[in-house]
mmCIF file of C-alpha atoms in Angstrom:
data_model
loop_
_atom_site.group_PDB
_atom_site.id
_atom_site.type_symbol
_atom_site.label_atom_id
_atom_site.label_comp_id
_atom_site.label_asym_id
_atom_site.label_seq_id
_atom_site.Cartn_x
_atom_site.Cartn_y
_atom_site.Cartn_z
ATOM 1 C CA UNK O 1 49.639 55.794 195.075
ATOM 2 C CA UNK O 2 49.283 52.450 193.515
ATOM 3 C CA UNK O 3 45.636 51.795 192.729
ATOM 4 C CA UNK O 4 46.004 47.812 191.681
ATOM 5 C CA UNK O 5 46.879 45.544 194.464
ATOM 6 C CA UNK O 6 47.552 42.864 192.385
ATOM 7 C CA UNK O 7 48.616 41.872 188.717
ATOM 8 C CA UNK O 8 48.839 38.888 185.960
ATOM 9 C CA UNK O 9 50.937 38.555 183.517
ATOM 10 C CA UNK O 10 51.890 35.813 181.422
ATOM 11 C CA UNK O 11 54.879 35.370 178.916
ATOM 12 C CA UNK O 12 55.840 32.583 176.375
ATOM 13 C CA UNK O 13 58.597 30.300 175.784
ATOM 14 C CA UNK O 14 60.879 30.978 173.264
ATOM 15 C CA UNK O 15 63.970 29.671 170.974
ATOM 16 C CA UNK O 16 67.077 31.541 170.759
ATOM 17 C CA UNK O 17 70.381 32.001 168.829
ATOM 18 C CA UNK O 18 68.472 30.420 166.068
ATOM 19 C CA UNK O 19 72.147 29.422 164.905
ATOM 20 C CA UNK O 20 74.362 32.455 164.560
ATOM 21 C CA UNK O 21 72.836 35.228 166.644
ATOM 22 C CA UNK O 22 74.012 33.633 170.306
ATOM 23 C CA UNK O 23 72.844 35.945 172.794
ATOM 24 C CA UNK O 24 71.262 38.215 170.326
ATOM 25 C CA UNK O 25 68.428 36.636 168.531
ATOM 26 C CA UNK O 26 65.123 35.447 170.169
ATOM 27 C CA UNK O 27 61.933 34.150 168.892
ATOM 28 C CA UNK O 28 58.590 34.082 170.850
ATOM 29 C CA UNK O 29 56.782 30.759 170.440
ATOM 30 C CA UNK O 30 53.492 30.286 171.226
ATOM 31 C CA UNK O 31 53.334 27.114 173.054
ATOM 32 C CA UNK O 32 54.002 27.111 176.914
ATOM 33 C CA UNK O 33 53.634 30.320 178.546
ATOM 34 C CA UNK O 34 54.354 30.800 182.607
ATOM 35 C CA UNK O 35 52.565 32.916 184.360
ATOM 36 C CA UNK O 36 53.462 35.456 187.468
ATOM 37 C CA UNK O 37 50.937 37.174 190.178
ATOM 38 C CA UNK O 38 52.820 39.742 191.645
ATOM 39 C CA UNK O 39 50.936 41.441 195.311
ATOM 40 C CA UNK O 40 52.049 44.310 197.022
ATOM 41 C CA UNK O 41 53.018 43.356 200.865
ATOM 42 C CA UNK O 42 53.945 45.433 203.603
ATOM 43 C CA UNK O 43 57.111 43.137 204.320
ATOM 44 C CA UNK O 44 59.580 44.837 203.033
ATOM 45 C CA UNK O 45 60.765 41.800 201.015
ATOM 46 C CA UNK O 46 60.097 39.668 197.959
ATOM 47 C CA UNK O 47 58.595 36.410 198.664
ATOM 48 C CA UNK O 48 58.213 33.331 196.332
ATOM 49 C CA UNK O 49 55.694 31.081 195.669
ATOM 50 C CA UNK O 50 54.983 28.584 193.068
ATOM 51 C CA UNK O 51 52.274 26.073 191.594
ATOM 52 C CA UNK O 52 51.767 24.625 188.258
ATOM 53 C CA UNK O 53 53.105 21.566 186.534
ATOM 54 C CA UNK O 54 56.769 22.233 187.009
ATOM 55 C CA UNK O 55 57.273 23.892 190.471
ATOM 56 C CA UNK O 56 58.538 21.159 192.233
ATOM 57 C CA UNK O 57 62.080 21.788 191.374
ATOM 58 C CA UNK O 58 61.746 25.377 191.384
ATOM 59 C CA UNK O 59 63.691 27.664 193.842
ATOM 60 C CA UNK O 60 61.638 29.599 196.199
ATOM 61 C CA UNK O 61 65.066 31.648 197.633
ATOM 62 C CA UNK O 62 64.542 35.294 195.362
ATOM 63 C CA UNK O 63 68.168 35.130 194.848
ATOM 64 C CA UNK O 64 67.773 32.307 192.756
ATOM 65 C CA UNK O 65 64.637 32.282 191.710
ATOM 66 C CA UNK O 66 64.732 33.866 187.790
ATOM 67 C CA UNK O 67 61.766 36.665 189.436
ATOM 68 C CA UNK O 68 63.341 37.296 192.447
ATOM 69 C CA UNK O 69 66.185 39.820 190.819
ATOM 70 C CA UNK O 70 64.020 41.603 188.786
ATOM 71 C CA UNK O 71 61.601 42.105 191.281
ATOM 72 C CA UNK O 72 63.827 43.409 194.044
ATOM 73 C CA UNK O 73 65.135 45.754 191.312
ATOM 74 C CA UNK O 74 62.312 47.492 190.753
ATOM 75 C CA UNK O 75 61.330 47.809 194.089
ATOM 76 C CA UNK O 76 64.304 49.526 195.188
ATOM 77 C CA UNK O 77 63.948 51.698 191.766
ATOM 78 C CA UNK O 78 60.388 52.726 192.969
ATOM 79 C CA UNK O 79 61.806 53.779 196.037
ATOM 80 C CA UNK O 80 58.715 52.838 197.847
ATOM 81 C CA UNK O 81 58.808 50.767 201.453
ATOM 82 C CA UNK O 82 56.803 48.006 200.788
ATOM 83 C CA UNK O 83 57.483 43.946 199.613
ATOM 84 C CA UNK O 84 56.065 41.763 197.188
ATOM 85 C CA UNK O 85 54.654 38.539 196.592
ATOM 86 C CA UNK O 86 54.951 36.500 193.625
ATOM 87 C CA UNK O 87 52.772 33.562 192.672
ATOM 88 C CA UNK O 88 54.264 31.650 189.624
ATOM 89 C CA UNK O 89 52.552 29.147 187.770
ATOM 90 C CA UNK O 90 55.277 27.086 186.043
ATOM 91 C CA UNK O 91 54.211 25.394 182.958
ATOM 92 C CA UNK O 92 57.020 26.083 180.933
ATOM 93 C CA UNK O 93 58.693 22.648 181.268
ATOM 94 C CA UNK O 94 62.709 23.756 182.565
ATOM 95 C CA UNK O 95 65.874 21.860 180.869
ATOM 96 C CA UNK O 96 64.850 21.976 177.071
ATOM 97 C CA UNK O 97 66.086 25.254 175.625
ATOM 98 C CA UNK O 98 62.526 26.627 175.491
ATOM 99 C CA UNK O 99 63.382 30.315 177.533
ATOM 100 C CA UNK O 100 61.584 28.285 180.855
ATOM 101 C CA UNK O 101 63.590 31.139 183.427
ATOM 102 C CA UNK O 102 63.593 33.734 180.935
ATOM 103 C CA UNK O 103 59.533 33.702 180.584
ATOM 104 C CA UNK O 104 59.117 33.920 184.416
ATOM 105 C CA UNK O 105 61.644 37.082 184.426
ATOM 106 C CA UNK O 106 59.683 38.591 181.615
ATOM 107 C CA UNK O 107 56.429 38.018 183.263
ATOM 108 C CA UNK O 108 57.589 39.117 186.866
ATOM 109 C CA UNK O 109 59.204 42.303 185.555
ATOM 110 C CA UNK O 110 56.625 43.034 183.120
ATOM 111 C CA UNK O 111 53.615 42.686 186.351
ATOM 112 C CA UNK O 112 56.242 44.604 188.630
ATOM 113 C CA UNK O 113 56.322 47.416 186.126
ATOM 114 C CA UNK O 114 52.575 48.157 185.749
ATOM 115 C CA UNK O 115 52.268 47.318 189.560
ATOM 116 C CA UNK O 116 54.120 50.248 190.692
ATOM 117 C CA UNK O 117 53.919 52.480 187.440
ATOM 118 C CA UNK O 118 57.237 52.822 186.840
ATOM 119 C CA UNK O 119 56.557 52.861 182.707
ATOM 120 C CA UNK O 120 59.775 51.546 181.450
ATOM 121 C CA UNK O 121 60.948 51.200 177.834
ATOM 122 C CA UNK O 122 61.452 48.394 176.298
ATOM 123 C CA UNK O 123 65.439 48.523 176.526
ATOM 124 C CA UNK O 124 64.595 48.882 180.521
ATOM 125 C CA UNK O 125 62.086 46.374 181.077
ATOM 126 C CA UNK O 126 64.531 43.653 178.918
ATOM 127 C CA UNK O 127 67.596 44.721 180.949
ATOM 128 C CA UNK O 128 65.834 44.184 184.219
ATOM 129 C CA UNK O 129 65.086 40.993 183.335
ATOM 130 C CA UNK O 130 67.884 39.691 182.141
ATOM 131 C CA UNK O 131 68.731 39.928 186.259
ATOM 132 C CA UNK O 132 66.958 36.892 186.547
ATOM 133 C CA UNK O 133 68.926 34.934 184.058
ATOM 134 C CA UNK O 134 72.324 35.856 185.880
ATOM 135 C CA UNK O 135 70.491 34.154 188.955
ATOM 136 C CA UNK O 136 69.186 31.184 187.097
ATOM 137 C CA UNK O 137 72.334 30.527 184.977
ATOM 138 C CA UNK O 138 75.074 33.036 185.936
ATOM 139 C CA UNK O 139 74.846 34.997 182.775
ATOM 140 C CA UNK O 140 72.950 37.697 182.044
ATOM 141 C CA UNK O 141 71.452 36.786 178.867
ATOM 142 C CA UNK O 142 69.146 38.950 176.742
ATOM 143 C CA UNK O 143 67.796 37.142 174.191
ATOM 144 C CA UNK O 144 64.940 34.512 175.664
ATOM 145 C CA UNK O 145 63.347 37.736 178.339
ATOM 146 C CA UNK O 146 63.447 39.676 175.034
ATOM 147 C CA UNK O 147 61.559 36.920 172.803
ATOM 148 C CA UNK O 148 59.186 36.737 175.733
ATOM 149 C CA UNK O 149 58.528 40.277 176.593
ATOM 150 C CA UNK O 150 58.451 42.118 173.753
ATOM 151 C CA UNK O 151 57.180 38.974 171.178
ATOM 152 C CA UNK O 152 58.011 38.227 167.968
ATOM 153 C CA UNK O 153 61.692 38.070 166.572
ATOM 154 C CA UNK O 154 63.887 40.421 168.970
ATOM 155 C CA UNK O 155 67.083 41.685 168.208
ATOM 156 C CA UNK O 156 69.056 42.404 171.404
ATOM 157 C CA UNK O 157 72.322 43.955 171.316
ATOM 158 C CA UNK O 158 74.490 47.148 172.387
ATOM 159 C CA UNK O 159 75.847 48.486 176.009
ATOM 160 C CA UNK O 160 73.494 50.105 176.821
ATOM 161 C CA UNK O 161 71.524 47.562 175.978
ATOM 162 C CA UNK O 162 69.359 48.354 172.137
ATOM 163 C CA UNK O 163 66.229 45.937 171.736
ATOM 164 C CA UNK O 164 64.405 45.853 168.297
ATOM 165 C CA UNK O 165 61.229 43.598 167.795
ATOM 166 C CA UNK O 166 60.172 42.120 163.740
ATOM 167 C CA UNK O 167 56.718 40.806 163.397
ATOM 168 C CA UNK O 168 57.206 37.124 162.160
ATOM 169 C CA UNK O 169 55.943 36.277 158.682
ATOM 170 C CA UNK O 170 52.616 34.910 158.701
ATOM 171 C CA UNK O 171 53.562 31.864 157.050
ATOM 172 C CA UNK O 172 55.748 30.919 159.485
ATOM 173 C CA UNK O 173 55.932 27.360 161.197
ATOM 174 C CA UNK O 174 58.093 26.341 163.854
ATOM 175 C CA UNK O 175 58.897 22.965 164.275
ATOM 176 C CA UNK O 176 60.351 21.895 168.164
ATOM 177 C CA UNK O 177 61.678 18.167 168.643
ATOM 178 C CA UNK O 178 63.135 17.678 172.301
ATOM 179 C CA UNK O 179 65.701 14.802 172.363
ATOM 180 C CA UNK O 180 65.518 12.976 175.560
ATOM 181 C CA UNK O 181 68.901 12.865 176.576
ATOM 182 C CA UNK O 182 70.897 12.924 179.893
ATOM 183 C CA UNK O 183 72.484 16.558 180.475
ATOM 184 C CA UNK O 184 74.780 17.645 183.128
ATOM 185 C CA UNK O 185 73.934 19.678 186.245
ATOM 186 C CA UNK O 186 73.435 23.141 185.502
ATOM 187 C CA UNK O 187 72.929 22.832 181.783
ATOM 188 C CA UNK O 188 72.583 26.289 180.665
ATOM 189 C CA UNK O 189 75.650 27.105 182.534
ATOM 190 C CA UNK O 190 77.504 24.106 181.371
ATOM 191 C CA UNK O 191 76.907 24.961 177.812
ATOM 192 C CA UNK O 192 77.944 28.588 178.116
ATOM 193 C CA UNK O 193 81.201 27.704 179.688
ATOM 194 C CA UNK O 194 81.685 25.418 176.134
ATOM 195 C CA UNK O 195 81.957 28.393 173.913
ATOM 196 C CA UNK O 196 85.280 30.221 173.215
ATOM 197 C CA UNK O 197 86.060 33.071 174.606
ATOM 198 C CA UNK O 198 88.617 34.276 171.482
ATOM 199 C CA UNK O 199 87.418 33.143 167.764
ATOM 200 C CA UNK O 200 89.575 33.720 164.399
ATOM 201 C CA UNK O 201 88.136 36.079 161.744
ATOM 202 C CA UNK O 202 87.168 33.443 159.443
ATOM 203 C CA UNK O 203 84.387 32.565 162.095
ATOM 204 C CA UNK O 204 84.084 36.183 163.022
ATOM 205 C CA UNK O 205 82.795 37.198 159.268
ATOM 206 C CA UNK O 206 80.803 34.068 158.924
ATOM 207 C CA UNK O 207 78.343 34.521 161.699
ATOM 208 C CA UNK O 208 78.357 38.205 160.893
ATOM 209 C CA UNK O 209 76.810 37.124 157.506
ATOM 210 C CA UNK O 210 74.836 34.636 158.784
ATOM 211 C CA UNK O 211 73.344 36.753 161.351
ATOM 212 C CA UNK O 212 72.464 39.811 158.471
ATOM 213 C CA UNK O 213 70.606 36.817 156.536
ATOM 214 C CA UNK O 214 68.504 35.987 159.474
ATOM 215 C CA UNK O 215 67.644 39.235 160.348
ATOM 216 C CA UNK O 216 67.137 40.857 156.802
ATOM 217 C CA UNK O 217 64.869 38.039 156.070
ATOM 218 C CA UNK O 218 62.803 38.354 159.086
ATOM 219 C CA UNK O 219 62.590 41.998 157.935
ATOM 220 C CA UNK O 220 60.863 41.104 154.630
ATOM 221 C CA UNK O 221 58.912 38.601 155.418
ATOM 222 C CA UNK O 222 62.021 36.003 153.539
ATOM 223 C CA UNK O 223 61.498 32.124 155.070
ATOM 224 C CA UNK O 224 64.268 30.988 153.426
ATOM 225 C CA UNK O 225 66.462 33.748 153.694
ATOM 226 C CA UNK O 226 66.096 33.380 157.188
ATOM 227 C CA UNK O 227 67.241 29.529 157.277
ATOM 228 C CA UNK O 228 70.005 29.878 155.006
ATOM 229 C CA UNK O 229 71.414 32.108 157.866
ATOM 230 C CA UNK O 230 70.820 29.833 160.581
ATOM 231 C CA UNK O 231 74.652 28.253 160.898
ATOM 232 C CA UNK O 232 76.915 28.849 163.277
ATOM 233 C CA UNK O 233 80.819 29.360 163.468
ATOM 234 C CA UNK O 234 80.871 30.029 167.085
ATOM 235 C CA UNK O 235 79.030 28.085 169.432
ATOM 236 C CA UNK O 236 76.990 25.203 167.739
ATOM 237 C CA UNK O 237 80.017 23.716 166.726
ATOM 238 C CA UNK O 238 81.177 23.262 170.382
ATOM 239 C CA UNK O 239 77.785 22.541 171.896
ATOM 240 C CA UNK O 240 76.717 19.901 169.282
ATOM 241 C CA UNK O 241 77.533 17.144 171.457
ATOM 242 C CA UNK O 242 75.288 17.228 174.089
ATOM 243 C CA UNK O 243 72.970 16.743 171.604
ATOM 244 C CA UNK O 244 73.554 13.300 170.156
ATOM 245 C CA UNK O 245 72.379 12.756 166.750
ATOM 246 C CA UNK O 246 71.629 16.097 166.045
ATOM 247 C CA UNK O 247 73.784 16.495 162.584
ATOM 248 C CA UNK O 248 71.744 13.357 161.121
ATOM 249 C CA UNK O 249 68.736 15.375 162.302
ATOM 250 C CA UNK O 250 69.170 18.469 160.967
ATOM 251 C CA UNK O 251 70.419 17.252 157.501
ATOM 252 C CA UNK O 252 67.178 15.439 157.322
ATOM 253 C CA UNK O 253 65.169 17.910 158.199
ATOM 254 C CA UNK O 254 66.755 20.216 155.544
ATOM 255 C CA UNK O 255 66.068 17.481 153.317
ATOM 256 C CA UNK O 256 62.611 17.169 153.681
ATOM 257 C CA UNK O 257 62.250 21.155 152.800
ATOM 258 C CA UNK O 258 62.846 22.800 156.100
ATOM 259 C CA UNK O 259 64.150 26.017 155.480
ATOM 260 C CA UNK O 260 66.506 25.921 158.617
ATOM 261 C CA UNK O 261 67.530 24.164 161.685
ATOM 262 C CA UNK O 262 69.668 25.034 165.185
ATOM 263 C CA UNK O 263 70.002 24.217 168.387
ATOM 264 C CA UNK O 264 67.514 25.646 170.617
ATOM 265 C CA UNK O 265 69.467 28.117 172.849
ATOM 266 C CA UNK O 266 71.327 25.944 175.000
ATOM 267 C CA UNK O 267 69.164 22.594 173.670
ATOM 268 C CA UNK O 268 68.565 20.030 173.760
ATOM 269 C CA UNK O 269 65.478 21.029 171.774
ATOM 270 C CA UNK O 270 66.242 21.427 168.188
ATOM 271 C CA UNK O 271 64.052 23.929 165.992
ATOM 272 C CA UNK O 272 63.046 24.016 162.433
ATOM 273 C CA UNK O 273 61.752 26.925 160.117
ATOM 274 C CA UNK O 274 59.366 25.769 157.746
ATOM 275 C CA UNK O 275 56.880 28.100 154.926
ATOM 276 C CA UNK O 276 53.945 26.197 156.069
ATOM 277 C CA UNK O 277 52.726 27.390 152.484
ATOM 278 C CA UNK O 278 55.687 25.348 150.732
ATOM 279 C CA UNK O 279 56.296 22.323 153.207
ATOM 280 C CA UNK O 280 54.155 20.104 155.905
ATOM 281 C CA UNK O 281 55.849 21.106 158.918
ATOM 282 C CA UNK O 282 54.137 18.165 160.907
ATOM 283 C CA UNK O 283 55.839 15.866 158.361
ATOM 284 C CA UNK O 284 59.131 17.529 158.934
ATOM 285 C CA UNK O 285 58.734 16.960 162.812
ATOM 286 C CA UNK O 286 58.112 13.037 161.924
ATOM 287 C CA UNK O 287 61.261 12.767 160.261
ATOM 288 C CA UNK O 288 63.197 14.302 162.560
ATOM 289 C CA UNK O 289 61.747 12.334 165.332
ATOM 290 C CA UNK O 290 62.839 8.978 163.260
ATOM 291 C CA UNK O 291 66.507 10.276 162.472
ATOM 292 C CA UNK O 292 66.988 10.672 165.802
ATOM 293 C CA UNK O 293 65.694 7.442 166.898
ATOM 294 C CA UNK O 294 68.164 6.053 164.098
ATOM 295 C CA UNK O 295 70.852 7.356 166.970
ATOM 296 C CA UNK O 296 68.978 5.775 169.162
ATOM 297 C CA UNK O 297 67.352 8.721 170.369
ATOM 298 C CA UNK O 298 63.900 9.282 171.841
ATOM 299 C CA UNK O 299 62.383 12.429 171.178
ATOM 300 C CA UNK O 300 59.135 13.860 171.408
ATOM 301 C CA UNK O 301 57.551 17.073 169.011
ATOM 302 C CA UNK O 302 55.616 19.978 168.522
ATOM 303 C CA UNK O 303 54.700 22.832 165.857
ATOM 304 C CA UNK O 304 53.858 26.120 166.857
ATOM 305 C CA UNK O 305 53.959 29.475 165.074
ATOM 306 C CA UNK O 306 55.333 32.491 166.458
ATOM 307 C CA UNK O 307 53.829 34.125 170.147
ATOM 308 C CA UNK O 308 53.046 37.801 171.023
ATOM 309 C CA UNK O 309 54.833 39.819 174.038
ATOM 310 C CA UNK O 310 53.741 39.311 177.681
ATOM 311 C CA UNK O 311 50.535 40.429 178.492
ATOM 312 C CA UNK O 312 48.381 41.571 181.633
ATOM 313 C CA UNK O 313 45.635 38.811 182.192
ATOM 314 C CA UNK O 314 44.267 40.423 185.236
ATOM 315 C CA UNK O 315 44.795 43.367 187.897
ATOM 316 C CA UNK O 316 43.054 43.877 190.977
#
C-alpha cells in the first residue's frame, strides 16, 4: 500500500574532486537546487517531463534522462506493477561543473524511495543514483549524487560502494567563477576520456596525500588544511586546458588568501575555499574574475557556503 500519491524533493548543486579526490569527493553547495515530482501511474512506465529555466535542452527519453535510470530501478526493485511520472524543474544551469544531472538523480531517487517505501541506506540510495550519471555522461560517477543527497562533504568510495558524509565547517565560504568558454559536445564525457587510465607512483602517493589533507581537515573543522590538499597529480593536469586561463586564476586567487582552488568536477567552473573569518571571499571572486579577463576571459561569480542533503518539500 502506498499512502502518498505524489512527492517533492529537491537537491543542490554541488562541486566535486575538489582537486585530488576525482570521483570520490563531493561538496553540497547551496546555490541552485533542481527539483523532481515523482506520481505514481498505472502505465507501467516512467515518463518525463520538465519545466524550469533550463529544460529546453533536457532529454525527455528515461534512458537518457539522469531520473529516468534511477527511477526504473526502483520500480522494478519494488516489484510493484505500476509507472511513474516525473516532473523536473531544472534550475540547475547544465555545462558548468555544478552536479546539474547528478542533483536531478539525487532528487528523483530520493522522491522514488519515500514514494514506494523502499527505506534504503545511504550506500543504496547513492548507488542508484549514480544510474543516472552513466545515462547522462556514460560513467557512473558517485561523487556529485552523493554531495547532493546526503549534503555536506561526502566521501564516496569502495565496491560495494561505502559513502561517508562531514558536516562543513561553519566558517566556510565557497567561491564559484564560471569561465565562459566554448566546450566540446558531450563535455563531461569528453573530459573523462582525458584522464589516464595507468599513472606512475610518484602521482599515485601524491594524490593519496593530498586526498588525506582534504579529508582530515574537513574532519576537524581545518580550512586550510583542506586547501593545501586540493592539487592534483591525476586529472587536473590533463583537463586544465579546456579551461583557459585557469593557472593565472588560481595563483591569484591563492594570492589574495584563498585557502584552495580546483577545477569544478569536469569545469569549467573553478572553486575557491576561503575562512570567511580570515579573508573576503567576495573580494577573492573579483580577482579571479579580472585574472581571467587578463586571458581574455569572461566569467561571471558567485559565493555560497555549503548545502544540506535532499529534502521532501511536499507529499500528497
Amino acid at each position: 500500500m502506498i499512502p502518498d500519491k505524489a512527492v517533492r524533493v529537491e537537491a543542490n548543486c554541488s562541486t566535486a574532486n575538489l582537486g585530488a579526490g576525482f570521483d570520490v569527493f563531493g561538496l553540497a553547495l547551496n546555490k541552485y537546487a533542481d527539483r523532481a515530482q515523482v506520481r505514481i501511474t498505472k502505465t507501467g512506465i516512467v515518463r518525463i517531463k520538465a519545466l524550469g529555466s533550463y529544460s529546453r535542452a533536457l532529454p525527455r527519453d528515461p534512458k537518457k534522462n539522469s531520473a529516468g535510470p534511477p527511477a526504473r530501478s526502483l520500480l522494478d526493485r519494488s516489484g510493484l506493477n505500476t509507472g511513474v511520472e516525473i516532473i523536473i524543474e531544472k534550475n540547475i544551469p547544465p555545462g558548468l561543473g555544478l552536479g546539474s544531472s547528478g542533483a536531478t538523480a539525487a532528487a528523483c531517487t530520493k522522491a522514488m524511495n519515500h514514494l514506494l517505501q523502499l527505506e534504503l541506506s545511504n550506500d543504496e540510495l547513492v548507488r542508484t543514483a549514480s544510474l543516472g550519471e552513466a545515462a547522462a555522461s556514460g560513467s557512473a560517477h558517485t561523487d556529485n549524487v552523493g554531495a547532493a543527497l546526503l549534503g555536506g562533504f561526502v566521501i564516496c568510495y569502495g565496491n560495494p560502494l561505502r559513502t561517508v558524509c562531514v558536516k562543513p565547517p561553519a566558517k566556510l565560504s565557497i567561491v564559484v567563477v564560471s569561465p565562459k568558454t566554448r566546450l566540446p559536445k558531450n563535455k563531461t564525457s569528453f573530459a573523462r576520456k582525458l584522464v589516464p587510465q595507468k599513472i606512475g607512483v610518484r602521482q599515485a602517493v601524491n594524490n593519496i596525500g593530498y586526498a588525506s589533507a582534504i579529508a582530515l581537515g574537513f574532519a576537524n573543522g581545518d580550512i586550510d588544511l583542506i586547501g593545501s590538499g586540493m592539487e592534483d597529480a591525476i586529472a587536473e593536469p590533463h583537463r586544465e586546458r579546456l579551461v583557459p586561463g585557469y593557472k593565472m586564476a588560481k595563483k591569484a586567487a591563492l594570492a589574495a588568501g584563498a585557502s584552495g582552488v580546483a577545477i569544478s568536477g569536469a569545469g569549467p567552473s573553478v572553486v575557491a575555499l576561503v575562512d570567511k573569518t580570515k579573508q573576503d571571499p567576495e573580494r577573492i571572486a573579483r580577482v579571479m574574475v579580472k585574472e581571467f579577463s587578463k586571458s581574455n576571459v569572461e566569467s561571471a561569480s558567485f559565493v555560497t557556503r555549503p548545502a544540506g542533503g535532499a529534502r521532501l518539500i511536499r507529499s500528497n
